[in-house]
PDB file of C-alpha atoms in Angstrom:
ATOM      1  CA  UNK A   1     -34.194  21.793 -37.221  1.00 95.00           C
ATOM      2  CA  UNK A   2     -37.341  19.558 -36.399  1.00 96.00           C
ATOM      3  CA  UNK A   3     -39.452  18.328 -39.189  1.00 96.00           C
ATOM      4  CA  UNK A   4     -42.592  17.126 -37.917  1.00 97.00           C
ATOM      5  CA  UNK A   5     -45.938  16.213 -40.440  1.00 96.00           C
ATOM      6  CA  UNK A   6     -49.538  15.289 -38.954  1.00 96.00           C
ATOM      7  CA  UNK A   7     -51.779  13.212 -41.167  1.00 96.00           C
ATOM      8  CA  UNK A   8     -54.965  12.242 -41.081  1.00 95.00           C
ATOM      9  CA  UNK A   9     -56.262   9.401 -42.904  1.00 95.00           C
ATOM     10  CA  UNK A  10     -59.271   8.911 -45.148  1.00 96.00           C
ATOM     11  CA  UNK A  11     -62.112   7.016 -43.969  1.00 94.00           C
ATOM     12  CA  UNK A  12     -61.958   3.258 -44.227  1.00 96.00           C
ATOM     13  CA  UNK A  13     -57.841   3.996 -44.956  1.00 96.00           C
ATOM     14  CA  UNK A  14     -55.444   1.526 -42.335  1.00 96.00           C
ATOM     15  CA  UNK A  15     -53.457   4.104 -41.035  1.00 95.00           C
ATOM     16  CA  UNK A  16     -50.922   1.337 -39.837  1.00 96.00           C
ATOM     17  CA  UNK A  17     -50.822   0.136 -43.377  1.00 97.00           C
ATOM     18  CA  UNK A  18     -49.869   4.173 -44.110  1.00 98.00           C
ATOM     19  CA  UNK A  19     -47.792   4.565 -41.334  1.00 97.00           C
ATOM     20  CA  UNK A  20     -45.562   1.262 -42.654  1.00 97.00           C
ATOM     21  CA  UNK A  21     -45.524   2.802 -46.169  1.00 97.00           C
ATOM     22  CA  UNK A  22     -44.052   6.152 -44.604  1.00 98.00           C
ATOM     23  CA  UNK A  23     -41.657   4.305 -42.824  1.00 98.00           C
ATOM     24  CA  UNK A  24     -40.108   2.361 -45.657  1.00 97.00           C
ATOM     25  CA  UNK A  25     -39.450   5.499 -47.866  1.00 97.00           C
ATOM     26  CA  UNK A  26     -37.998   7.303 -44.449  1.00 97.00           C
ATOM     27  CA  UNK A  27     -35.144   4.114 -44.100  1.00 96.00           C
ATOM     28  CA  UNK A  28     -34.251   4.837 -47.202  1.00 96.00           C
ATOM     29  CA  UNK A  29     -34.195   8.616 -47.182  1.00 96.00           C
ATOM     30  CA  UNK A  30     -32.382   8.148 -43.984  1.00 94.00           C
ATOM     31  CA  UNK A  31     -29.670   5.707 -45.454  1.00 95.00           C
ATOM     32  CA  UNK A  32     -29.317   8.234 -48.740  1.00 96.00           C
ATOM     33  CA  UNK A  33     -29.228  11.726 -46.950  1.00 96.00           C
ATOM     34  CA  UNK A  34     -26.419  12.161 -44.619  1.00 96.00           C
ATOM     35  CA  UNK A  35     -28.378  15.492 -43.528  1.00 96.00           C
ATOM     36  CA  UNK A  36     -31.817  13.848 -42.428  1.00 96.00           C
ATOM     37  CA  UNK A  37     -31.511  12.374 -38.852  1.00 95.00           C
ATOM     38  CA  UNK A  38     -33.903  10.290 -36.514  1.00 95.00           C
ATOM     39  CA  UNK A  39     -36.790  10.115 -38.747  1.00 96.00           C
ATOM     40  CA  UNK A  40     -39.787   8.533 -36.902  1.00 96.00           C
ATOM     41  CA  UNK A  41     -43.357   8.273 -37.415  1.00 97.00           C
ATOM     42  CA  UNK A  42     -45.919   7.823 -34.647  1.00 95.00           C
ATOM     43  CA  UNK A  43     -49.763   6.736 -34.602  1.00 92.00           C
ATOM     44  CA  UNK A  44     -52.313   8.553 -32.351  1.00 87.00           C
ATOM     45  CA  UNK A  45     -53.048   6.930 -29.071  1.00 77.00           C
ATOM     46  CA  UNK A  46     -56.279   8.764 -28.800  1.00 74.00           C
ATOM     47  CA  UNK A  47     -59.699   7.458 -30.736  1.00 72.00           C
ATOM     48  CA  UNK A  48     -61.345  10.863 -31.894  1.00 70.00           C
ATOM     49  CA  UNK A  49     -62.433  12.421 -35.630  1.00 67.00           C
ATOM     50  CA  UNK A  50     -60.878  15.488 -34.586  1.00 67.00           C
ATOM     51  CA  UNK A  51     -57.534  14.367 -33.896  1.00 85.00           C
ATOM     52  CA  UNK A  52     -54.673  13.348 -36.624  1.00 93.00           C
ATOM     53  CA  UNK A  53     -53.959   9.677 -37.026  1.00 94.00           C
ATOM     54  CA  UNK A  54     -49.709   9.797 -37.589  1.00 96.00           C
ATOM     55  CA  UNK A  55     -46.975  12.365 -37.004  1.00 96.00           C
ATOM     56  CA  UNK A  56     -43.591  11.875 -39.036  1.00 97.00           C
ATOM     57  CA  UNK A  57     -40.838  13.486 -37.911  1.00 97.00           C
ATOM     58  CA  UNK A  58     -37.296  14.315 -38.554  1.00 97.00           C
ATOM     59  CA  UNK A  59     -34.392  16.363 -38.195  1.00 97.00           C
ATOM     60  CA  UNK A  60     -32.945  18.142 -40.547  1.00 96.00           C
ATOM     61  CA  UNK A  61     -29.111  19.910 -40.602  1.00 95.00           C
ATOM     62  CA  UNK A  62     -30.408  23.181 -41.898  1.00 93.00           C
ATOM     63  CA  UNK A  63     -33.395  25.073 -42.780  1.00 92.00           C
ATOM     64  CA  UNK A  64     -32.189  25.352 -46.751  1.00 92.00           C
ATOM     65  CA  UNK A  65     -32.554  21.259 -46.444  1.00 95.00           C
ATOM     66  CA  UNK A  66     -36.131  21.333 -46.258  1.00 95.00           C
ATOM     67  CA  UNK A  67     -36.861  22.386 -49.661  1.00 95.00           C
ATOM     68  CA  UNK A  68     -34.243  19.464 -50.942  1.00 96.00           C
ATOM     69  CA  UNK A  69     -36.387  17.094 -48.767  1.00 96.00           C
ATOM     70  CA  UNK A  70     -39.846  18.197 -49.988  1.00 95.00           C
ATOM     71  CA  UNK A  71     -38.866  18.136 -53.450  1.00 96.00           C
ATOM     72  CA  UNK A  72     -37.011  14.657 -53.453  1.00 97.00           C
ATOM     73  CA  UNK A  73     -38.154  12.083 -55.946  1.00 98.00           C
ATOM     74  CA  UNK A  74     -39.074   9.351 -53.362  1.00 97.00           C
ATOM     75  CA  UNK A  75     -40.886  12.555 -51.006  1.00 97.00           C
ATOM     76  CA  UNK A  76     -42.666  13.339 -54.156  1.00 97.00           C
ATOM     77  CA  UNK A  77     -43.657   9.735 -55.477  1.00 98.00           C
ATOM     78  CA  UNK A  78     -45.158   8.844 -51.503  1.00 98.00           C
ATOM     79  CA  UNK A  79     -47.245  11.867 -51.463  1.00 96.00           C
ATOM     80  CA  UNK A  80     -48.674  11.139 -55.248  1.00 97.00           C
ATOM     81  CA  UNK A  81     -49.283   7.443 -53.341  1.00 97.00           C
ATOM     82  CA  UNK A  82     -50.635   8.687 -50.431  1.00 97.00           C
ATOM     83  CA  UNK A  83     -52.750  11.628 -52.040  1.00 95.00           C
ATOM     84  CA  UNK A  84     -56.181   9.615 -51.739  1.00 96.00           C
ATOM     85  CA  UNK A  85     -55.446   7.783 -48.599  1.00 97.00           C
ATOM     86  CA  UNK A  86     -54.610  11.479 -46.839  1.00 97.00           C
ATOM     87  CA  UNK A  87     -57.442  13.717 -46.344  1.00 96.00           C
ATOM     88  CA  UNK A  88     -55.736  16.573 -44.335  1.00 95.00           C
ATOM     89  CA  UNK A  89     -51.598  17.224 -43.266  1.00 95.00           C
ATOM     90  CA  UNK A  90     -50.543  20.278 -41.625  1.00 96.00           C
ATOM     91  CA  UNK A  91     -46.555  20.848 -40.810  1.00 95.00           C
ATOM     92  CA  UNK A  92     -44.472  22.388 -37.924  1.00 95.00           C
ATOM     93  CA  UNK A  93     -40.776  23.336 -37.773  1.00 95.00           C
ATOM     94  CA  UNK A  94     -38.976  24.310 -35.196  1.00 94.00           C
ATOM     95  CA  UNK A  95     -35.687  24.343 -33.666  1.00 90.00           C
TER      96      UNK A  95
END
């Protein structure tokens, strides 16, 4: 199953600076969870207010995985760190 989170930053927020923060706690999800695979996260190539800034994405073995992801302690501690710097997120799974 494919993982996949769109963010878009706050105003006056470095998206690369959010991106590299995402990243960091995705290694080491990726190194401790032998069911999360390929994470990646992406910036927008396009310049517009309308569009979202980043898209993380990952696969997971299994549907019941997802709610062991969301719920993790290092999942949980980014979005209480990122809670200011996001101002909307929307999610997609699919297979």
């Amino acid at each position: 199953m494919k993982h996949c989170v769109l963010l878009k930053v706050a105003e006056g927020v470095d998206p690369i600076k959010v991106q590299e923060k995402i990243w960091k706690v995705f290694q080491k999800l990726d190194d401790e969870l032998d069911w999360m695979n390929r994470p990646v996260i992406r910036r927008s190539c396009m310049e517009t207010d309308s569009d979202f800034d980043l898209m993380a994405e990952m696969e997971l073995d299994s549907e019941e995985q997802l709610q062991a992801y969301r719920t993790h302690p290092l999942v949980e501690k980014l979005n209480g760190d990122l809670e200011k710097k996001v101002v909307r997120r929307a999610t997609f799974d699919h297979y």
